[in-house]
Amino acid sequence: MEGLDTLTRSLARRTPEQLAALLTRHAEPLARRPPPTELRGLASALWSYETLHHLVLHLDHPRLKVLATAARISQERAAQDAPGPAAPAPGADYQSLMAHRLSFAQLATAPVPPEDVLAALEATGAARDAAESALRALYDDALAAPTEDGAVVVPPRTPQLLAAHDFGLFRAEAPRPVPDDPAGPGTPDSAVPATSPHDESRAAAATLAATTDRLLASLATQPAALRKSGGLAVREIKRLAKAAGAGEPQTRLLLDLALAAGLIALTRTPAGITALPTSAYDDWLARPPGQRLAPLLAAWSALWAIPTHTPFGETPTALVRGHDRHAPALRHALLATLATVPPAAGAPFVTPGPGTVPPGLLRAADWHRPLAVTAQPMAEDRAAHTLDEAAYLGLVAHGTLTPLGRALLTDPHSLDEPLADLLPPLLEQAHFQADLTAVVPGRPTAALAALLTSAADRESEEHAVTWRFTPASVRRALDTGHTAGTLLDDLTRASTTGALPQPLRYLVQDAARAHGRMRVLPAACCIRSDDETLVKELAAHRALGDLALRVIAPTVLVSSRPPAATLDALRAAGYAPALESDTGTTTVERLPAHRTTAPAPTRDPQAPLALARRLLGRTPQPGEAAATGGG
């Protein structure tokens, strides 16, 4: 337990702000464990096998090589100082074999002088500086801890995690990706893209904003039902893809991002589990275009899945919780590698086709995240789909990162400014034309889009959005409560000229004259009885006033309340009704089974600092007393 004591003392020397930064960086793996109540509990959580397994995936080559080297030397010295039991005799039982494998000598660690680690790395000059910087980074992330005399202590489980991997010689600098055939066909040295990465990113962001808007609007109109086995059925994905105007892989991607960003949620209903927008969707609609995309891109950077990638033999689906913990590290490695490619030299690194990636790109990406790129199965296929997703999201273009991609690589949670440069502000007015169309030369505000959609049919989704007014679409607006006067007034205020074409006015007025000439009576359920006297008695009964009973035939009443409430009211008044199905047979009633969805935990931005102060024994500052958890 000496290693945990060393780490605990190291954590105790940090300021509350430094400890809070550590808690924030490691929020995801720590959230899978109970919040620590003392520093030693935090140290134990950080050096647990599950947490370490997650954290080492996000180490680059220098840090991983230094950690693996220190762990190897540490284990060797621990074995010398405290030799384990003799190896079991041939034919020993399973328990004896495991006892030897997990003996103290196999798990123990001993402090290692940093000079020994640097000597084992054969690091000199700039490489030595890089190794020392990597060791300091390991200290900052609590993946190693310094003793009082400056020696290095590493987690006891580290050799088990890293022993099977060969990281080669120490490489201080990230390699530049070199194409296998730089002068190959289709990638001549003189080839210069017609558009810049910024232009490509602008076009992709505009398409992404419009597609996401249509997708969530369709989901709000008609929630999607999930299969009993989990995930959306293929027919639901096809329906949503058609409504969004996107391919099925892109639709699956956007659904998973919207779920991760909290814009949609899975809700249990009597018919099963459905996906529909949350209350955060209403706030999202009121934001500028750039701020709408920011949470989706941040969610993509941390998503434990590659939504557009479906392994062979599996059915493509969406809204299934991902279990691919390597996906975020793979994304970072690919983006970090492309960040080193100048825009003019990116052509050789454009994905040549579905499921393929230039090998030179993967070899370079290995340096950034050695355990998450080529060390994983289906490396090329997974990387190709990741790059396709990045291009669709406007992060990659012409084989290099766009300015938006560089911003995401720097800080996934600070994208508002670069996105504001890509997407123009929303338009609040439209051009109404004599051919009964309304054109918005850009992205409309939520209010303008809602008004036009309520009274017209959307026709196109290019650089300008077009709606067409028809008698049926105007009747739809009248059905929602508009009159001819209120609809014309709202449309006039939305007109860029402050006036409406005469054909549109005539259309609205003609539709209004024909609207409402017949009436549909609202009724939640009916009550029928062959006893006409009983029907009259029920209609006049004061205790049944809440049902608003009305006689529509000598033997039929209509109630404004649903069948269950009507039955309860009749029985409370002393009657004995029976429930009847739509086929006329008596229905056997069963007690309802009520269910509710547990509220999702909210993450307080002040929680890491409040927890850090408590762990260090500091007095919480005002506003932090109620913060709980590890962030």
CSV table of N, CA and C in Angstrom, one decimal, residues 267-367:
chain,number,residue,atom,x,y,z
A,267,THR,N,-38.0,7.5,-23.4
A,267,THR,CA,-39.1,7.6,-22.4
A,267,THR,C,-40.0,6.3,-22.5
A,268,ARG,N,-40.3,5.8,-21.3
A,268,ARG,CA,-41.1,4.6,-21.3
A,268,ARG,C,-42.6,5.0,-21.4
A,269,THR,N,-43.3,4.4,-22.3
A,269,THR,CA,-44.8,4.6,-22.4
A,269,THR,C,-45.5,3.2,-22.4
A,270,PRO,N,-46.8,3.2,-22.3
A,270,PRO,CA,-47.5,1.9,-22.3
A,270,PRO,C,-47.2,1.1,-23.5
A,271,ALA,N,-46.9,1.8,-24.6
A,271,ALA,CA,-46.7,1.0,-25.9
A,271,ALA,C,-45.2,0.6,-26.0
A,272,GLY,N,-44.4,1.0,-25.1
A,272,GLY,CA,-42.9,0.7,-25.2
A,272,GLY,C,-42.1,1.9,-24.9
A,273,ILE,N,-40.8,1.8,-25.3
A,273,ILE,CA,-39.9,2.9,-25.2
A,273,ILE,C,-39.9,3.7,-26.4
A,274,THR,N,-40.0,5.0,-26.3
A,274,THR,CA,-40.0,5.9,-27.4
A,274,THR,C,-38.9,7.0,-27.2
A,275,ALA,N,-38.4,7.6,-28.3
A,275,ALA,CA,-37.5,8.6,-28.3
A,275,ALA,C,-38.1,9.9,-28.8
A,276,LEU,N,-38.0,11.0,-28.0
A,276,LEU,CA,-38.6,12.2,-28.3
A,276,LEU,C,-37.8,13.4,-27.7
A,277,PRO,N,-37.9,14.6,-28.2
A,277,PRO,CA,-37.1,15.7,-27.7
A,277,PRO,C,-37.4,16.0,-26.3
A,278,THR,N,-36.4,16.6,-25.6
A,278,THR,CA,-36.6,17.0,-24.2
A,278,THR,C,-36.9,18.5,-24.1
A,279,SER,N,-37.0,19.0,-22.9
A,279,SER,CA,-37.3,20.4,-22.7
A,279,SER,C,-36.0,21.2,-23.2
A,280,ALA,N,-34.9,20.6,-23.2
A,280,ALA,CA,-33.7,21.3,-23.7
A,280,ALA,C,-33.8,21.6,-25.2
A,281,TYR,N,-34.6,20.8,-25.9
A,281,TYR,CA,-34.8,21.1,-27.3
A,281,TYR,C,-35.4,22.5,-27.5
A,282,ASP,N,-36.3,22.9,-26.7
A,282,ASP,CA,-37.0,24.2,-26.8
A,282,ASP,C,-35.9,25.3,-26.6
A,283,ASP,N,-35.1,25.1,-25.6
A,283,ASP,CA,-34.0,26.1,-25.5
A,283,ASP,C,-33.0,26.1,-26.6
A,284,TRP,N,-32.8,24.9,-27.2
A,284,TRP,CA,-31.9,24.8,-28.3
A,284,TRP,C,-32.4,25.5,-29.5
A,285,LEU,N,-33.7,25.5,-29.7
A,285,LEU,CA,-34.3,26.2,-30.9
A,285,LEU,C,-34.1,27.7,-30.8
A,286,ALA,N,-34.0,28.2,-29.6
A,286,ALA,CA,-33.9,29.7,-29.4
A,286,ALA,C,-32.5,30.2,-29.6
A,287,ARG,N,-31.5,29.3,-29.7
A,287,ARG,CA,-30.1,29.7,-29.8
A,287,ARG,C,-29.8,30.0,-31.3
A,288,PRO,N,-28.7,30.8,-31.4
A,288,PRO,CA,-28.2,31.1,-32.8
A,288,PRO,C,-27.7,29.8,-33.4
A,289,PRO,N,-27.5,29.7,-34.7
A,289,PRO,CA,-27.1,28.4,-35.4
A,289,PRO,C,-25.8,27.8,-34.8
A,290,GLY,N,-24.8,28.7,-34.6
A,290,GLY,CA,-23.5,28.1,-34.1
A,290,GLY,C,-23.7,27.5,-32.7
A,291,GLN,N,-24.4,28.1,-31.8
A,291,GLN,CA,-24.6,27.5,-30.5
A,291,GLN,C,-25.5,26.3,-30.5
A,292,ARG,N,-26.2,26.1,-31.6
A,292,ARG,CA,-27.0,24.8,-31.7
A,292,ARG,C,-26.0,23.6,-32.0
A,293,LEU,N,-25.0,23.9,-32.8
A,293,LEU,CA,-24.1,22.8,-33.2
A,293,LEU,C,-23.1,22.5,-32.2
A,294,ALA,N,-22.8,23.5,-31.3
A,294,ALA,CA,-21.7,23.3,-30.3
A,294,ALA,C,-21.9,22.0,-29.5
A,295,PRO,N,-23.1,21.8,-28.8
A,295,PRO,CA,-23.2,20.6,-28.0
A,295,PRO,C,-23.1,19.3,-28.8
A,296,LEU,N,-23.5,19.3,-30.0
A,296,LEU,CA,-23.5,18.1,-30.8
A,296,LEU,C,-22.0,17.7,-31.1
A,297,LEU,N,-21.2,18.7,-31.5
A,297,LEU,CA,-19.8,18.5,-31.8
A,297,LEU,C,-19.0,18.0,-30.5
A,298,ALA,N,-19.4,18.7,-29.4
A,298,ALA,CA,-18.7,18.3,-28.1
A,298,ALA,C,-19.1,16.9,-27.7
A,299,ALA,N,-20.4,16.5,-28.0
A,299,ALA,CA,-20.8,15.1,-27.7
A,299,ALA,C,-20.0,14.1,-28.6
A,300,TRP,N,-19.8,14.5,-29.9
A,300,TRP,CA,-19.1,13.6,-30.8
A,300,TRP,C,-17.7,13.3,-30.3
A,301,SER,N,-17.0,14.3,-29.7
A,301,SER,CA,-15.6,14.1,-29.3
A,301,SER,C,-15.5,13.1,-28.2
A,302,ALA,N,-16.6,12.9,-27.4
A,302,ALA,CA,-16.5,12.0,-26.2
A,302,ALA,C,-17.4,10.8,-26.4
A,303,LEU,N,-18.0,10.6,-27.5
A,303,LEU,CA,-19.0,9.5,-27.7
A,303,LEU,C,-18.3,8.1,-27.7
A,304,TRP,N,-18.8,7.2,-26.9
A,304,TRP,CA,-18.3,5.9,-26.8
A,304,TRP,C,-18.8,5.0,-27.9
A,305,ALA,N,-18.8,5.4,-29.1
A,305,ALA,CA,-19.3,4.7,-30.3
A,305,ALA,C,-18.8,5.4,-31.6
A,306,ILE,N,-18.8,4.6,-32.6
A,306,ILE,CA,-18.7,5.2,-34.0
A,306,ILE,C,-20.0,4.9,-34.7
A,307,PRO,N,-21.0,5.8,-34.6
A,307,PRO,CA,-22.3,5.5,-35.0
A,307,PRO,C,-22.5,5.0,-36.5
A,308,THR,N,-21.6,5.5,-37.4
A,308,THR,CA,-21.8,5.1,-38.8
A,308,THR,C,-21.1,3.8,-39.1
A,309,HIS,N,-20.4,3.2,-38.1
A,309,HIS,CA,-19.7,1.9,-38.3
A,309,HIS,C,-20.5,0.8,-37.8
A,310,THR,N,-20.8,-0.2,-38.6
A,310,THR,CA,-21.5,-1.4,-38.2
A,310,THR,C,-20.7,-2.6,-38.5
A,311,PRO,N,-20.2,-3.3,-37.5
A,311,PRO,CA,-19.4,-4.5,-37.7
A,311,PRO,C,-20.2,-5.5,-38.6
A,312,PHE,N,-19.5,-6.3,-39.3
A,312,PHE,CA,-20.1,-7.3,-40.2
A,312,PHE,C,-21.0,-8.3,-39.3
A,313,GLY,N,-22.2,-8.5,-39.8
A,313,GLY,CA,-23.1,-9.4,-39.2
A,313,GLY,C,-24.1,-8.7,-38.2
A,314,GLU,N,-23.9,-7.4,-37.9
A,314,GLU,CA,-24.8,-6.7,-37.1
A,314,GLU,C,-25.7,-5.8,-37.9
A,315,THR,N,-26.9,-5.5,-37.3
A,315,THR,CA,-27.9,-4.6,-37.9
A,315,THR,C,-27.6,-3.2,-37.5
A,316,PRO,N,-27.6,-2.3,-38.5
A,316,PRO,CA,-27.4,-0.9,-38.2
A,316,PRO,C,-28.6,-0.4,-37.3
A,317,THR,N,-28.3,0.4,-36.3
A,317,THR,CA,-29.3,0.9,-35.4
A,317,THR,C,-28.8,2.2,-34.8
A,318,ALA,N,-29.6,2.8,-34.0
A,318,ALA,CA,-29.2,4.0,-33.3
A,318,ALA,C,-29.9,4.1,-31.9
A,319,LEU,N,-29.4,5.0,-31.1
A,319,LEU,CA,-29.9,5.2,-29.8
A,319,LEU,C,-29.7,4.0,-28.9
A,320,VAL,N,-28.5,3.4,-29.1
A,320,VAL,CA,-28.0,2.3,-28.2
A,320,VAL,C,-26.8,2.8,-27.5
A,321,ARG,N,-26.7,2.6,-26.2
A,321,ARG,CA,-25.6,3.1,-25.4
A,321,ARG,C,-24.3,2.4,-25.9
A,322,GLY,N,-23.3,3.3,-26.3
A,322,GLY,CA,-22.1,2.7,-26.8
A,322,GLY,C,-21.2,2.1,-25.7
A,323,HIS,N,-20.4,1.2,-26.1
A,323,HIS,CA,-19.5,0.5,-25.2
A,323,HIS,C,-18.0,0.5,-25.8
A,324,ASP,N,-17.8,1.4,-26.8
A,324,ASP,CA,-16.5,1.4,-27.4
A,324,ASP,C,-15.6,2.5,-26.7
A,325,ARG,N,-14.9,2.1,-25.7
A,325,ARG,CA,-14.2,3.1,-24.9
A,325,ARG,C,-13.0,3.6,-25.7
A,326,HIS,N,-12.6,2.9,-26.8
A,326,HIS,CA,-11.4,3.4,-27.6
A,326,HIS,C,-11.8,4.5,-28.6
A,327,ALA,N,-13.1,4.7,-28.8
A,327,ALA,CA,-13.5,5.6,-29.9
A,327,ALA,C,-13.1,7.1,-29.6
A,328,PRO,N,-13.2,7.6,-28.4
A,328,PRO,CA,-12.8,9.0,-28.2
A,328,PRO,C,-11.3,9.2,-28.4
A,329,ALA,N,-10.5,8.2,-28.0
A,329,ALA,CA,-9.0,8.3,-28.2
A,329,ALA,C,-8.7,8.1,-29.7
A,330,LEU,N,-9.4,7.3,-30.4
A,330,LEU,CA,-9.1,7.2,-31.9
A,330,LEU,C,-9.4,8.5,-32.6
A,331,ARG,N,-10.5,9.1,-32.2
A,331,ARG,CA,-10.9,10.4,-32.8
A,331,ARG,C,-9.7,11.4,-32.6
A,332,HIS,N,-9.3,11.5,-31.3
A,332,HIS,CA,-8.2,12.5,-31.0
A,332,HIS,C,-7.0,12.2,-31.8
A,333,ALA,N,-6.6,10.9,-31.9
A,333,ALA,CA,-5.4,10.6,-32.6
A,333,ALA,C,-5.5,11.0,-34.1
A,334,LEU,N,-6.6,10.7,-34.7
A,334,LEU,CA,-6.8,11.1,-36.1
A,334,LEU,C,-6.8,12.6,-36.4
A,335,LEU,N,-7.5,13.3,-35.5
A,335,LEU,CA,-7.5,14.7,-35.7
A,335,LEU,C,-6.2,15.4,-35.4
A,336,ALA,N,-5.5,14.9,-34.3
A,336,ALA,CA,-4.2,15.4,-34.0
A,336,ALA,C,-3.2,15.2,-35.1
A,337,THR,N,-3.3,14.0,-35.8
A,337,THR,CA,-2.4,13.7,-36.9
A,337,THR,C,-2.7,14.6,-38.1
A,338,LEU,N,-4.0,14.8,-38.4
A,338,LEU,CA,-4.3,15.7,-39.6
A,338,LEU,C,-4.0,17.1,-39.3
A,339,ALA,N,-3.9,17.5,-38.0
A,339,ALA,CA,-3.6,18.9,-37.6
A,339,ALA,C,-2.1,19.2,-38.1
A,340,THR,N,-1.3,18.2,-38.3
A,340,THR,CA,0.1,18.5,-38.7
A,340,THR,C,0.2,18.6,-40.2
A,341,VAL,N,-0.9,18.3,-41.0
A,341,VAL,CA,-0.9,18.3,-42.4
A,341,VAL,C,-1.2,19.7,-42.9
A,342,PRO,N,-0.4,20.4,-43.6
A,342,PRO,CA,-0.7,21.7,-44.2
A,342,PRO,C,-1.9,21.6,-45.2
A,343,PRO,N,-2.7,22.6,-45.3
A,343,PRO,CA,-3.9,22.4,-46.3
A,343,PRO,C,-3.4,22.1,-47.7
A,344,ALA,N,-2.3,22.6,-48.2
A,344,ALA,CA,-1.9,22.4,-49.5
A,344,ALA,C,-1.4,21.0,-49.7
A,345,ALA,N,-1.1,20.3,-48.6
A,345,ALA,CA,-0.5,18.9,-48.7
A,345,ALA,C,-1.4,17.8,-48.3
A,346,GLY,N,-2.7,18.2,-48.1
A,346,GLY,CA,-3.6,17.2,-47.6
A,346,GLY,C,-4.2,16.2,-48.5
A,347,ALA,N,-4.0,16.4,-49.8
A,347,ALA,CA,-4.7,15.5,-50.8
A,347,ALA,C,-4.4,14.0,-50.6
A,348,PRO,N,-3.1,13.7,-50.4
A,348,PRO,CA,-2.8,12.2,-50.2
A,348,PRO,C,-3.5,11.6,-49.0
A,349,PHE,N,-4.0,12.4,-48.1
A,349,PHE,CA,-4.6,11.8,-46.9
A,349,PHE,C,-6.1,11.8,-46.9
A,350,VAL,N,-6.7,12.2,-48.1
A,350,VAL,CA,-8.1,12.1,-48.2
A,350,VAL,C,-8.5,10.6,-48.2
A,351,THR,N,-9.5,10.2,-47.5
A,351,THR,CA,-9.9,8.8,-47.5
A,351,THR,C,-10.2,8.3,-48.9
A,352,PRO,N,-9.5,7.3,-49.4
A,352,PRO,CA,-9.7,6.9,-50.8
A,352,PRO,C,-11.0,6.2,-51.1
A,353,GLY,N,-11.7,5.7,-50.1
A,353,GLY,CA,-12.9,5.0,-50.3
A,353,GLY,C,-13.5,4.5,-49.0
A,354,PRO,N,-14.7,4.0,-49.0
A,354,PRO,CA,-15.3,3.5,-47.8
A,354,PRO,C,-14.5,2.3,-47.2
A,355,GLY,N,-14.2,2.4,-45.9
A,355,GLY,CA,-13.5,1.3,-45.2
A,355,GLY,C,-12.0,1.3,-45.4
A,356,THR,N,-11.4,2.3,-46.0
A,356,THR,CA,-10.0,2.4,-46.2
A,356,THR,C,-9.4,3.7,-45.8
A,357,VAL,N,-8.2,3.6,-45.2
A,357,VAL,CA,-7.5,4.8,-44.8
A,357,VAL,C,-6.0,4.7,-45.2
A,358,PRO,N,-5.4,5.8,-45.7
A,358,PRO,CA,-4.0,5.7,-46.0
A,358,PRO,C,-3.2,5.1,-44.8
A,359,PRO,N,-2.4,4.0,-45.0
A,359,PRO,CA,-1.6,3.5,-43.9
A,359,PRO,C,-0.7,4.5,-43.3
A,360,GLY,N,-0.2,5.4,-44.1
A,360,GLY,CA,0.7,6.4,-43.5
A,360,GLY,C,0.0,7.2,-42.5
A,361,LEU,N,-1.2,7.5,-42.6
A,361,LEU,CA,-2.0,8.2,-41.7
A,361,LEU,C,-2.2,7.5,-40.4
A,362,LEU,N,-2.5,6.2,-40.5
A,362,LEU,CA,-2.6,5.4,-39.3
A,362,LEU,C,-1.3,5.2,-38.5
A,363,ARG,N,-0.2,5.0,-39.2
A,363,ARG,CA,1.1,4.9,-38.5
A,363,ARG,C,1.4,6.1,-37.7
A,364,ALA,N,1.1,7.3,-38.3
A,364,ALA,CA,1.4,8.5,-37.6
A,364,ALA,C,0.4,8.7,-36.4
A,365,ALA,N,-0.8,8.3,-36.6
A,365,ALA,CA,-1.8,8.5,-35.5
A,365,ALA,C,-1.5,7.6,-34.3
A,366,ASP,N,-0.8,6.5,-34.5
A,366,ASP,CA,-0.4,5.6,-33.4
A,366,ASP,C,0.4,6.4,-32.4
A,367,TRP,N,1.2,7.3,-32.8
A,367,TRP,CA,2.0,8.1,-31.8
A,367,TRP,C,1.2,8.8,-30.8
